[in-house]
Short mmCIF file of C-alpha atoms and ligand atoms in Angstrom, two decimals:
data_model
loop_
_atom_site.label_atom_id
_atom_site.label_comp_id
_atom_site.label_asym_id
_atom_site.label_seq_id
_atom_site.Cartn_x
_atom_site.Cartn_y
_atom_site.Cartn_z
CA UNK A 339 51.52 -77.16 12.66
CA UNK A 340 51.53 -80.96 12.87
CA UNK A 341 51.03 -80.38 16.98
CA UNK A 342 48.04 -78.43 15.77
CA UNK A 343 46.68 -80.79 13.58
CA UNK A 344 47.01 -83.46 15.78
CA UNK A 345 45.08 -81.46 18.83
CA UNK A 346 42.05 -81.14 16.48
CA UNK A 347 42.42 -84.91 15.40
CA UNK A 348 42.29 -85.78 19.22
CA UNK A 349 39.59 -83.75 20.32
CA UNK A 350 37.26 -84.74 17.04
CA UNK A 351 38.11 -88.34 17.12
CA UNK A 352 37.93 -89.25 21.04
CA UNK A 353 37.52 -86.32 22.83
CA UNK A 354 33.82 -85.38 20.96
CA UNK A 355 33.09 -89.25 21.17
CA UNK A 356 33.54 -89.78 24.86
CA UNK A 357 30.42 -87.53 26.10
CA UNK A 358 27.98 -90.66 25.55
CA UNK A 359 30.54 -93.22 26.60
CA UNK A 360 30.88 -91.16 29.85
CA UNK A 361 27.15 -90.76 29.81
CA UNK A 362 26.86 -94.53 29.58
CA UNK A 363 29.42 -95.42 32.48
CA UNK A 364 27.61 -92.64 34.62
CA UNK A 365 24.34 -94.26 33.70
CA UNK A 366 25.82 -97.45 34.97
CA UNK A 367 26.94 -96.62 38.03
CA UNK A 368 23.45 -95.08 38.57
CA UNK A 369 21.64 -97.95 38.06
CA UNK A 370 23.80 -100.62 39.60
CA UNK A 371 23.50 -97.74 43.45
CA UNK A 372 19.96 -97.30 42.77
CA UNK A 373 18.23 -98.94 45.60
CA UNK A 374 14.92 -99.19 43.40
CA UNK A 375 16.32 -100.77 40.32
CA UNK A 376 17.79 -103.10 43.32
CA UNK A 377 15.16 -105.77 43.44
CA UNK A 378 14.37 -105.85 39.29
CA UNK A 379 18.29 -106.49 39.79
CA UNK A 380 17.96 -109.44 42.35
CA UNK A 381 14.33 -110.98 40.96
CA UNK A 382 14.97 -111.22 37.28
CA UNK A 383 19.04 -112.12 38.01
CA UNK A 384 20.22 -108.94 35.81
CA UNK A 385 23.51 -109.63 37.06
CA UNK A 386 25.61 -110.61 34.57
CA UNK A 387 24.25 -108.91 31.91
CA UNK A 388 24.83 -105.67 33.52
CA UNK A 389 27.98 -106.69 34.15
CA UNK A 390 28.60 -107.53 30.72
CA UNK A 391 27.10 -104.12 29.33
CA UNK A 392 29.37 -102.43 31.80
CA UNK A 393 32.69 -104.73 30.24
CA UNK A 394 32.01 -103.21 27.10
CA UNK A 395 31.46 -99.55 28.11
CA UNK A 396 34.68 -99.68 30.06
CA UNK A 397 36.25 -101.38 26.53
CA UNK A 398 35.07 -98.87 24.27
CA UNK A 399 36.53 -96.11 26.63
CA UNK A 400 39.57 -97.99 26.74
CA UNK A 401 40.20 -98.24 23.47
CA UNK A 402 39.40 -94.51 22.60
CA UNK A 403 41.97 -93.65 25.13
CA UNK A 404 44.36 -96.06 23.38
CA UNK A 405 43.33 -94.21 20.10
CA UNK A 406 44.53 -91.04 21.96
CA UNK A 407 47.41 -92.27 23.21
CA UNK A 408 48.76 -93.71 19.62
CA UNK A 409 47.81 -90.29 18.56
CA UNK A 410 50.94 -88.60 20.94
CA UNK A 411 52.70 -91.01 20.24
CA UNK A 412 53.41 -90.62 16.49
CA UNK A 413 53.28 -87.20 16.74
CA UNK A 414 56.17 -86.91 19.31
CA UNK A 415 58.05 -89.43 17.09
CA UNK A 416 57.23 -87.15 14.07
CA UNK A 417 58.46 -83.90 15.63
CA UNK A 418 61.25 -85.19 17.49
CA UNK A 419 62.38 -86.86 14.19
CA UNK A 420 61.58 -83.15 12.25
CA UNK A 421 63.75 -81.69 15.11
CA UNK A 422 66.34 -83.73 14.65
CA UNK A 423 66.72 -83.39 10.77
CA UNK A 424 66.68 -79.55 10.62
CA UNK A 425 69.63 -79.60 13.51
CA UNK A 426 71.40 -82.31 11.86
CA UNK A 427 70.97 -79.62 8.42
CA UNK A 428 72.07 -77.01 10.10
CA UNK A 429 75.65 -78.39 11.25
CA UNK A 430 75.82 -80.31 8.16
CA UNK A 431 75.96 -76.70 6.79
CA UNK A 432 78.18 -75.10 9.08
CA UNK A 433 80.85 -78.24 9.16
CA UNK A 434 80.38 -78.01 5.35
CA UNK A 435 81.18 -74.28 5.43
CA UNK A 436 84.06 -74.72 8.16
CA UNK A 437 86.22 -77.34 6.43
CA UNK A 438 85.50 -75.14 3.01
CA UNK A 439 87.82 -72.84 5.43
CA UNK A 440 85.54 -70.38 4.63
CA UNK A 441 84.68 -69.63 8.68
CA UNK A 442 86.95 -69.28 11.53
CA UNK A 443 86.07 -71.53 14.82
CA UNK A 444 85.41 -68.63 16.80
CA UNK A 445 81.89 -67.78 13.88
CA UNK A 446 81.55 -71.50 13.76
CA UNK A 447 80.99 -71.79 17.68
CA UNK A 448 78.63 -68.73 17.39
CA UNK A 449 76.34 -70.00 14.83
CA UNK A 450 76.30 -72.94 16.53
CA UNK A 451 74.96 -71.62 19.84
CA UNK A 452 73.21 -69.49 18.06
CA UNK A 453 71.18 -72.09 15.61
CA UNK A 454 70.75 -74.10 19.15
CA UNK A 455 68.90 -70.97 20.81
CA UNK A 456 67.03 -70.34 18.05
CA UNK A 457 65.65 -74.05 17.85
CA UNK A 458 64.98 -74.21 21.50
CA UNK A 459 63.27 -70.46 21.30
CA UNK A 460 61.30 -71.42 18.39
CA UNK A 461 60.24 -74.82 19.99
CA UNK A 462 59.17 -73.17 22.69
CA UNK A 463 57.34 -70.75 20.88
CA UNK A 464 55.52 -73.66 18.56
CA UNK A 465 54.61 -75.31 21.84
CA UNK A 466 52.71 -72.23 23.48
CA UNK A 467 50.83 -71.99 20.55
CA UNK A 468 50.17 -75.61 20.34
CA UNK A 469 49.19 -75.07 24.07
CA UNK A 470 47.20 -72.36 23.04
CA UNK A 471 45.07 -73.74 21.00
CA UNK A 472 44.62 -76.84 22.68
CA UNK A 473 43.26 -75.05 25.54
CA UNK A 474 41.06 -72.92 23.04
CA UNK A 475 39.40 -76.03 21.95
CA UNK A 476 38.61 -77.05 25.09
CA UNK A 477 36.65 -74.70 26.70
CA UNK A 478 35.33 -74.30 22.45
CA UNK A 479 32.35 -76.54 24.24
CA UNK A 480 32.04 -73.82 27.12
CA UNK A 481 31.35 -70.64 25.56
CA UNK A 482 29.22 -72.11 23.02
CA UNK A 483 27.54 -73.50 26.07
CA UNK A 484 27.61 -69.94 27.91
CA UNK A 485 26.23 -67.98 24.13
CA UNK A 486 23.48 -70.27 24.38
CA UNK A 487 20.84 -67.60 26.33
CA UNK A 488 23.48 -64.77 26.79
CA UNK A 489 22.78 -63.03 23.66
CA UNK A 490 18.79 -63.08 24.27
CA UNK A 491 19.35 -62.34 28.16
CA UNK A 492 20.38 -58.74 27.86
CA UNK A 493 17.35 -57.75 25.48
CA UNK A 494 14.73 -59.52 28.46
CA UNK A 495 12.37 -57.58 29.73
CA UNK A 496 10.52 -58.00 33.65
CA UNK A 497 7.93 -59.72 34.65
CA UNK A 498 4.91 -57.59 34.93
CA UNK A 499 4.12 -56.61 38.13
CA UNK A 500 0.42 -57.98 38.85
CA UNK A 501 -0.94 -61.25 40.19
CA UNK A 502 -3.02 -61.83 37.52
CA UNK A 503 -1.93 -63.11 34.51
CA UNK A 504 -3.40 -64.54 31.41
CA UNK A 505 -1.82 -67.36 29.11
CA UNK A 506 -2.57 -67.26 25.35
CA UNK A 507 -1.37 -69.83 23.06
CA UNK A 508 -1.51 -68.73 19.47
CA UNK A 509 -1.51 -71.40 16.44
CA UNK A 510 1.15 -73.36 18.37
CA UNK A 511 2.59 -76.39 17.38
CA UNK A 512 5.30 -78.61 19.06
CA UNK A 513 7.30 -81.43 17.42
CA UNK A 514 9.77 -83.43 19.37
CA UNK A 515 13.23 -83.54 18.15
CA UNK A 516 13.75 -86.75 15.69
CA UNK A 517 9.59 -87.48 15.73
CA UNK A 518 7.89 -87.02 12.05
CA UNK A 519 4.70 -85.83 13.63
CA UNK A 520 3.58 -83.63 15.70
CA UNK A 521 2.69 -83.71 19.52
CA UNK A 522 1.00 -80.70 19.72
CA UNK A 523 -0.93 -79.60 16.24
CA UNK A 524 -2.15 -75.64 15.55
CA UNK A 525 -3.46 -75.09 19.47
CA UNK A 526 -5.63 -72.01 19.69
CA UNK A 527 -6.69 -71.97 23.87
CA UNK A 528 -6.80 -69.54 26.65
CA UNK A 529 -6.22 -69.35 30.52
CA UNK A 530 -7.80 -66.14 31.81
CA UNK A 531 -6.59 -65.01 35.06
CA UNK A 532 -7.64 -66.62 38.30
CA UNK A 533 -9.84 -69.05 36.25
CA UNK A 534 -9.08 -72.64 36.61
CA UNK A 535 -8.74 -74.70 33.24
CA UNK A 536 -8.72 -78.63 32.79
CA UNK A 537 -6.80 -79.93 29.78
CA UNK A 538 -8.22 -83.96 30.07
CA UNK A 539 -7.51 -86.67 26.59
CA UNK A 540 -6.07 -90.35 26.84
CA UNK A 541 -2.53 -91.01 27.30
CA UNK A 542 -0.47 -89.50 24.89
CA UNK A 543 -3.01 -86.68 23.71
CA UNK A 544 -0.56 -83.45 24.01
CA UNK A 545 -1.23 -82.92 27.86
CA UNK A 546 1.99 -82.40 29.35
CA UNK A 547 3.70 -81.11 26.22
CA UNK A 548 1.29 -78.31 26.45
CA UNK A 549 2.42 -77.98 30.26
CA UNK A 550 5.95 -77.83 29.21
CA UNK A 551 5.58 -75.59 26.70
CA UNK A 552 3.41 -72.95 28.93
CA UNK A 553 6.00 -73.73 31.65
CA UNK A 554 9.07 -72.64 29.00
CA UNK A 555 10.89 -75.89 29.20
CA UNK A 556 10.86 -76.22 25.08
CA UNK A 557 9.80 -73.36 22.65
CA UNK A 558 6.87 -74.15 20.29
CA UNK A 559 8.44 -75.21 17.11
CA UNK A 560 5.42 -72.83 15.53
CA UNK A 561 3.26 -70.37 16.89
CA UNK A 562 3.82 -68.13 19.99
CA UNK A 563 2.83 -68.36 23.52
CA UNK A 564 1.66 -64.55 24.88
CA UNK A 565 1.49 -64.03 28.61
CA UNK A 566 -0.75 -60.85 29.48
CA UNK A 567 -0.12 -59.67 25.16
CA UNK A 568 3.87 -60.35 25.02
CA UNK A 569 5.91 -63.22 24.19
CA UNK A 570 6.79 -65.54 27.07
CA UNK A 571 10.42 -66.25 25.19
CA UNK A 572 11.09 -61.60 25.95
CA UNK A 573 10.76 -62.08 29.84
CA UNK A 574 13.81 -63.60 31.60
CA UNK A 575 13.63 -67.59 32.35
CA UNK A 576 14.23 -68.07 36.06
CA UNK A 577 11.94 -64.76 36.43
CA UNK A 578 9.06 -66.66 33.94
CA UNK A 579 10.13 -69.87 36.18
CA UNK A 580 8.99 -67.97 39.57
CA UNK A 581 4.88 -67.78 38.61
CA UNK A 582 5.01 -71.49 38.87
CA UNK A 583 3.64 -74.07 41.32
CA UNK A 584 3.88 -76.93 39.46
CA UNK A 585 3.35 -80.66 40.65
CA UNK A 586 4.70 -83.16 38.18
CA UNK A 587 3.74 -87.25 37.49
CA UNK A 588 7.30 -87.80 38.81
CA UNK A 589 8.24 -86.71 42.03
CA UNK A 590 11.59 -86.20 42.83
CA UNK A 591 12.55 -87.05 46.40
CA UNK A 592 16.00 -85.62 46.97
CA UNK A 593 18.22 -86.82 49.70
CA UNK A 594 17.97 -84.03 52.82
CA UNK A 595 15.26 -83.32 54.76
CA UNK A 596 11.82 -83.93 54.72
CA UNK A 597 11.55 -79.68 55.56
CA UNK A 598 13.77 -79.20 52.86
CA UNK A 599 12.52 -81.04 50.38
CA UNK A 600 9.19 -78.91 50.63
CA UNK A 601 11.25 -75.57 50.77
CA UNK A 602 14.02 -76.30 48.52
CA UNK A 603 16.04 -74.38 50.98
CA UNK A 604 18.90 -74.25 53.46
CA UNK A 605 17.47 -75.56 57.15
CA UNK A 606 18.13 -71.95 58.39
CA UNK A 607 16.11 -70.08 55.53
CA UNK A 608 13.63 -72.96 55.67
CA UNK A 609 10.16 -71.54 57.64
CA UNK A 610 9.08 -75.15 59.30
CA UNK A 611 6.01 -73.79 60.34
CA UNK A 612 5.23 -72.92 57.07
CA UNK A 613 6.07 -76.21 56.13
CA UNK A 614 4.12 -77.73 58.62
CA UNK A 615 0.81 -75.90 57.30
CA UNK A 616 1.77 -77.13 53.85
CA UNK A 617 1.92 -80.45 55.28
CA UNK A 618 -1.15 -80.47 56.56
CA UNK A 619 -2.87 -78.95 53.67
CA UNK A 620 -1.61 -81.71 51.89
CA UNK A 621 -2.95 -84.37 53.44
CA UNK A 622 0.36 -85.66 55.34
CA UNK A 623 0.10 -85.00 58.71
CA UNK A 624 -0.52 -88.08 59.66
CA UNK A 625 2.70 -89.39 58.67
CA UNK A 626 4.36 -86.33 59.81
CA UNK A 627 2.99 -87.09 63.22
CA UNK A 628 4.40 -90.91 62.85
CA UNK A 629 8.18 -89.16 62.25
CA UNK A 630 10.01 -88.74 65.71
CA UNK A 631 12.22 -85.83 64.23
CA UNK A 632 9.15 -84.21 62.67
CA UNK A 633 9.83 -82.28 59.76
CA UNK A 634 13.42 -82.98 59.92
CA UNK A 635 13.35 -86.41 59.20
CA UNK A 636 15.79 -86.95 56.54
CA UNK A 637 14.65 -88.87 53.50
CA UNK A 638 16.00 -91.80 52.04
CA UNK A 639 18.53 -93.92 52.37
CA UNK A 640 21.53 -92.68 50.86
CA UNK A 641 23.29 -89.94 52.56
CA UNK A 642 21.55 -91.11 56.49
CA UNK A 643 21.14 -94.27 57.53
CA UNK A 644 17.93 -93.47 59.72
CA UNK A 645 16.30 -91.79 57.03
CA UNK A 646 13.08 -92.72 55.62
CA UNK A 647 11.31 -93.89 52.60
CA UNK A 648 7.80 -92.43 51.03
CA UNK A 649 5.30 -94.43 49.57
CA UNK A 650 3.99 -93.22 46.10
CA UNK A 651 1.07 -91.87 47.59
CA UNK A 652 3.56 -89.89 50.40
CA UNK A 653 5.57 -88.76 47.69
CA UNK A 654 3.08 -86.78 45.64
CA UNK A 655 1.58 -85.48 48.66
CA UNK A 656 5.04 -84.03 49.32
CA UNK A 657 4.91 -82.69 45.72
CA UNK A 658 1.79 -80.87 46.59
CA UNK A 659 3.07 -79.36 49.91
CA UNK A 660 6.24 -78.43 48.19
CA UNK A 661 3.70 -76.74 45.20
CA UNK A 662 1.99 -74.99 48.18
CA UNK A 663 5.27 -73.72 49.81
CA UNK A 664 6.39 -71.87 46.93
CA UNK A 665 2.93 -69.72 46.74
CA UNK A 666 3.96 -69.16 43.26
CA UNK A 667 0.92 -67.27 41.77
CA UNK A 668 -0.49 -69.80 38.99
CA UNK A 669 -0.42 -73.45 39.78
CA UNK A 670 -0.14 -76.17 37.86
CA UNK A 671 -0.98 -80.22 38.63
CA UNK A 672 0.28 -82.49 35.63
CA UNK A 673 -1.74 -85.74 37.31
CA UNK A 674 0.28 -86.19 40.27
CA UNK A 675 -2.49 -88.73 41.06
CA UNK A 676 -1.22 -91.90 39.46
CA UNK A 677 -0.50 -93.48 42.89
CA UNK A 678 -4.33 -92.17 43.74
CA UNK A 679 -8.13 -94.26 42.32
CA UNK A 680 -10.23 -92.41 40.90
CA UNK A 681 -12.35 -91.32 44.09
CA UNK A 682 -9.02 -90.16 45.87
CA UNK A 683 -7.83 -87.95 42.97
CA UNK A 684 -11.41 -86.03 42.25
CA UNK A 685 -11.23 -85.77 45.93
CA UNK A 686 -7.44 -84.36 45.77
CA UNK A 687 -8.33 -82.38 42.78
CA UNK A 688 -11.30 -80.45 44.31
CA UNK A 689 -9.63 -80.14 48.19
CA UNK A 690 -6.85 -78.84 46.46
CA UNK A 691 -8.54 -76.24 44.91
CA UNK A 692 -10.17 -75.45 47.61
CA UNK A 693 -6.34 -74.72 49.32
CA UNK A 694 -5.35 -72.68 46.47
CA UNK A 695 -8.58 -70.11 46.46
CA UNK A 696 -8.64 -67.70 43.38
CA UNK A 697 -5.62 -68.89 41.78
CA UNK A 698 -4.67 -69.35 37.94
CA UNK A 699 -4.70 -72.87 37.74
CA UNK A 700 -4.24 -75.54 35.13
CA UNK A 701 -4.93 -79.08 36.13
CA UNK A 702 -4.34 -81.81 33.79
CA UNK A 703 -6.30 -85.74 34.02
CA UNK A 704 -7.06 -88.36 32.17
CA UNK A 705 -9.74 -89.13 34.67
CA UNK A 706 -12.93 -86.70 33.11
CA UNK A 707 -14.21 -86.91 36.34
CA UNK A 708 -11.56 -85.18 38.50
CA UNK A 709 -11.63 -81.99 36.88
CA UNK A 710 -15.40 -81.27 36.14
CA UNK A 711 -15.44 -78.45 39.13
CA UNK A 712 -13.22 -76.14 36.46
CA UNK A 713 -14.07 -73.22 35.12
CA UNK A 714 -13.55 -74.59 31.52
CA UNK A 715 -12.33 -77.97 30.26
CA UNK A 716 -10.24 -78.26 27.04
CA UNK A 717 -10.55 -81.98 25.61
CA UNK A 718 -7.08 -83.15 23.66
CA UNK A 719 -6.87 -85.72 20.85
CA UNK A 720 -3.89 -86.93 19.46
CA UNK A 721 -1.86 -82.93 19.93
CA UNK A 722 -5.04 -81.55 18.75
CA UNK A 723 -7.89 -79.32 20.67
CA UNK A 724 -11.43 -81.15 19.83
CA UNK A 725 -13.63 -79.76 22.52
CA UNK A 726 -13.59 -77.20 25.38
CA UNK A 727 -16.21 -75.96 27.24
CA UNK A 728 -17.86 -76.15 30.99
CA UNK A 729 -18.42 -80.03 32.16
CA UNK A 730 -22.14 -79.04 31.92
CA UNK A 731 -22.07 -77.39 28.56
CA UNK A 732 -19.34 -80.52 27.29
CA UNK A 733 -21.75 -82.99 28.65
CA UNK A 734 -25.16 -81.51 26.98
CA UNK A 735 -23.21 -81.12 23.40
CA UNK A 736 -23.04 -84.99 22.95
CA UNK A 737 -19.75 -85.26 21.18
CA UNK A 738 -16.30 -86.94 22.66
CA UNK A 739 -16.30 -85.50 26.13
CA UNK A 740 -19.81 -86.63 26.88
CA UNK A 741 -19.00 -90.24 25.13
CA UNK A 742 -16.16 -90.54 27.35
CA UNK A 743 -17.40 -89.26 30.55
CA UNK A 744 -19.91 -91.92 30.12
CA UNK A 745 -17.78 -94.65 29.71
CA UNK A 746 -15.28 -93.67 32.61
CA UNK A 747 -18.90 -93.22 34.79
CA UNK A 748 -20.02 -96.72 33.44
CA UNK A 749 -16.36 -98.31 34.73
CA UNK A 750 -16.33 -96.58 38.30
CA UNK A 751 -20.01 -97.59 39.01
CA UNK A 752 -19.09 -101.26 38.06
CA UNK A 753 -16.04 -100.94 40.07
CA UNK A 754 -16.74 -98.44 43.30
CA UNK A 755 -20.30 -99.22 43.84
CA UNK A 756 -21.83 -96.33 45.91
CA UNK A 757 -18.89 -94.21 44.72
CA UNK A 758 -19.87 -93.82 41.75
CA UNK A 759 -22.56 -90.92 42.99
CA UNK A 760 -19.67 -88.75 44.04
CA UNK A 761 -17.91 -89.16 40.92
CA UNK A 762 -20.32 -89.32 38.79
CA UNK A 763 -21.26 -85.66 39.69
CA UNK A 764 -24.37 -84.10 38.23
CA UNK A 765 -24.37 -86.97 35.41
CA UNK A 766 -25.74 -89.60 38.50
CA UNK A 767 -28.52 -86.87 38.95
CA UNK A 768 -29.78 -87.62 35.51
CA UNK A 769 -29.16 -91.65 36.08
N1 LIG B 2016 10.53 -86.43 24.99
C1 LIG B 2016 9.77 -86.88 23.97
N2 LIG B 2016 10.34 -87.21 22.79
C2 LIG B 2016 9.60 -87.65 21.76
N3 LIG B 2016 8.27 -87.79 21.79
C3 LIG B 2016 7.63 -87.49 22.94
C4 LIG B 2016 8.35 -87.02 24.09
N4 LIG B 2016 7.46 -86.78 25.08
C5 LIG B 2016 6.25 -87.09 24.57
N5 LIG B 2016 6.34 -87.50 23.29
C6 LIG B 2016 5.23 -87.89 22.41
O1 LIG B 2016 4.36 -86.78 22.29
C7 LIG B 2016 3.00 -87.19 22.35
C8 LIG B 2016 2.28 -86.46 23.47
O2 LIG B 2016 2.82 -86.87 24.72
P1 LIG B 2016 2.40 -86.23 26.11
O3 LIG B 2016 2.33 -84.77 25.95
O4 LIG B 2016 3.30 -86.78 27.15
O5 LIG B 2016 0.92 -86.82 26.29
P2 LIG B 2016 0.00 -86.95 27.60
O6 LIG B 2016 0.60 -86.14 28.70
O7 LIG B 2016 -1.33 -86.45 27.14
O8 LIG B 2016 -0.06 -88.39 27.95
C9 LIG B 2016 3.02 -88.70 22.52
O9 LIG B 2016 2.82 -89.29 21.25
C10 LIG B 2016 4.41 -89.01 23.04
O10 LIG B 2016 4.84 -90.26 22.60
MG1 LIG B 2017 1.18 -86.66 30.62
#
């Protein structure tokens, strides 16, 4: 029992606990091999204070362990000690009963081997089920883990089998875990198959929450998300997952090669001519033809040293040929442009487009200008839908869209000179 007790004790007081001190040390090791975070490191002398925060991480793991290991401790005193009273009880009986002359020495030898099996069986016994359960606790964290999508998994239902699907969001709302308000408030909007749809606001407006939730990487907190009439949460996830092209702000570069990192394959199931069409589609064939190896150049520096670096301008256009490799049916471009001026990304935007023919499509901007060639344009504002229309039809109403292409127009003329026709679109016509 005490064995018991003491398990549970262990694994809710320092067991638990240690996830975000292991996080932390992990984090720390991260940072301190990152070759990026390497010059911040150098420039602004983070030395020692890194150093410092990693002295008390390892402390505070230390003195959980220690915490742990007073924890044994006591209890193998206690039932050691607990062992050694009920023997000690036991032959204090039978010596009692034995000079009482009320046993021979031939029962007094018996019941004392037997009293010495019977401890050592029932130890043993105690133990396993001390073992048990110590064991059951531990992988505790695993099945809830593993129940997580089980129970919904069996009850999924198939993709349906078409290329053209349509994405309705129905009085959805989306609140971030912790946050009192909301990030995405009552949004009524719908992408119709093969039709391209802009979702443009300021920073922070809802735009790539609403990505994530049509992508299925957080539920709506209210409202439901229907994809061609029927619940995106009833069709499996890494099925839902498969429709996707999507091209993220971030781009992840991972360490292999350059042909991998655009198929997201083993070399030998990797088509490199594909890749090399994606490449090119891309826009990155000029570095490609720059790369001795070609397409299997490895990237970065970590695992080869002759492998190479990306600028951020290389990087999303690796994004874009990776989006292109997959030939997932609807893509998706969460301003992968940041790297890009204005000029570059309407050009992007629109060549891109071009690449992708009669695709679903969803392309996100903050730039109004990038995305006027879509077949509809939703304007967000602070998690909430305020406008959506054509660029034409947004531009002719007069209300936030047309007050903010104007002032974006206003700051590329002043900025771009003669580029400011190009993105200025129909609205220089009227200059
Ligand atoms: N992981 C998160 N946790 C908490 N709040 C978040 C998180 N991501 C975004 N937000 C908040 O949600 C709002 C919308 O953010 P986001 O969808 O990223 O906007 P946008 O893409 O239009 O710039 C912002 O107020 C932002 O601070
Ligand atoms: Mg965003």
């Amino acid at each position: 029992m005490f064995f018991r007790y003491t398990v549970k004790k262990d694994k809710r007081n320092v067991w638990d606990k240690m996830a975000p001190v292991w996080r932390k040390r992990e984090y720390m090791v991260y940072t301190l091999l990152n070759f990026d975070a390497a010059k911040d490191i150098r420039l602004f002398g983070m030395k020692n204070w890194l150093l410092g925060k990693q002295h008390d991480i390892l402390s505070e793991k230390q003195d959980r362990m220690l915490y742990s290991k007073n924890l044994w401790i006591y209890n193998s005193i206690f039932a050691h000690g607990m062992l050694v009273l009920s023997t000690a009880a036991v032959y204090g009986i039978l010596i009692f009963t034995f000079l009482g002359r009320d046993m021979s020495i031939g029962d007094f030898t018996l019941y004392v081997g037997l009293s010495t099996t019977f401890t050592s069986a029932l130890t043993n016994v105690l133990n396993n089920i001390g073992g048990f359960k110590q064991n059951s606790l531990k992988i505790d964290d695993f099945r809830s883990f593993i129940d997580l999508d089980m129970d919904r998994e069996e009850s999924c239902i198939n993709i349906p089998e078409t290329d053209k699907y349509k994405f309705e969001f129905k009085n959805v709302s989306y609140r971030y875990k912790g946050q009192e308000g909301y990030a995405l408030k009552n949004l009524n909007i719908t992408l119709e198959a093969g039709k391209k749809l802009a979702v443009v606001g300021l920073n922070g407006a809802g735009k790539t929450t609403f990505i994530k939730l049509l992508l299925r990487l957080y539920d709506p907190t209210e409202g439901v998300i229907l994809l061609n009439g029927i619940d995106i949460r009833k069709f499996r996830r890494n099925e839902y997952y498969k429709i996707f092209s999507p091209v993220f702000q971030n781009v992840e570069i991972f360490a292999f090669s350059m042909a991998e990192n655009i198929s997201m394959k083993k070399t030998e199931e990797t088509d490199k001519e594909l890749v090399k069409q994606c490449i090119e589609k891309a826009g990155l064939k000029e570095k490609l033809d720059t790369l001795e190896k070609g397409v299997d150049t490895e990237l970065l520096k970590i695992l080869h040293d002759d492998g190479i670096d990306l600028s951020g301008g290389e990087r999303q256009k690796l994004a874009l040929a990776k989006a292109l490799y997959k030939n997932a049916p609807v893509i998706v471009l969460d301003e992968p442009t940041a790297a890009l001026d204005a000029l570059a990304e309407y050009r992007l935007y629109k060549s891109f487009d071009e690449i992708i023919g009669g695709k679903t499509a969803v392309y996100i901007s903050h730039r109004l200008s990038s995305t006027r060639f879509c077949d509809s344009i939703a304007m967000f504002k602070e998690g909430e839908l305020i406008e959506q229309g054509t660029h034409e039809e947004l531009l002719a109403k007069g209300g936030a869209y047309a007050e903010m292409f104007e002032i974006q127009a206003q700051y590329y003329k002043d900025e771009n000179g003669d580029e400011n026709m190009e993105l200025r679109g129909e609205a220089a016509v009227n200059v």
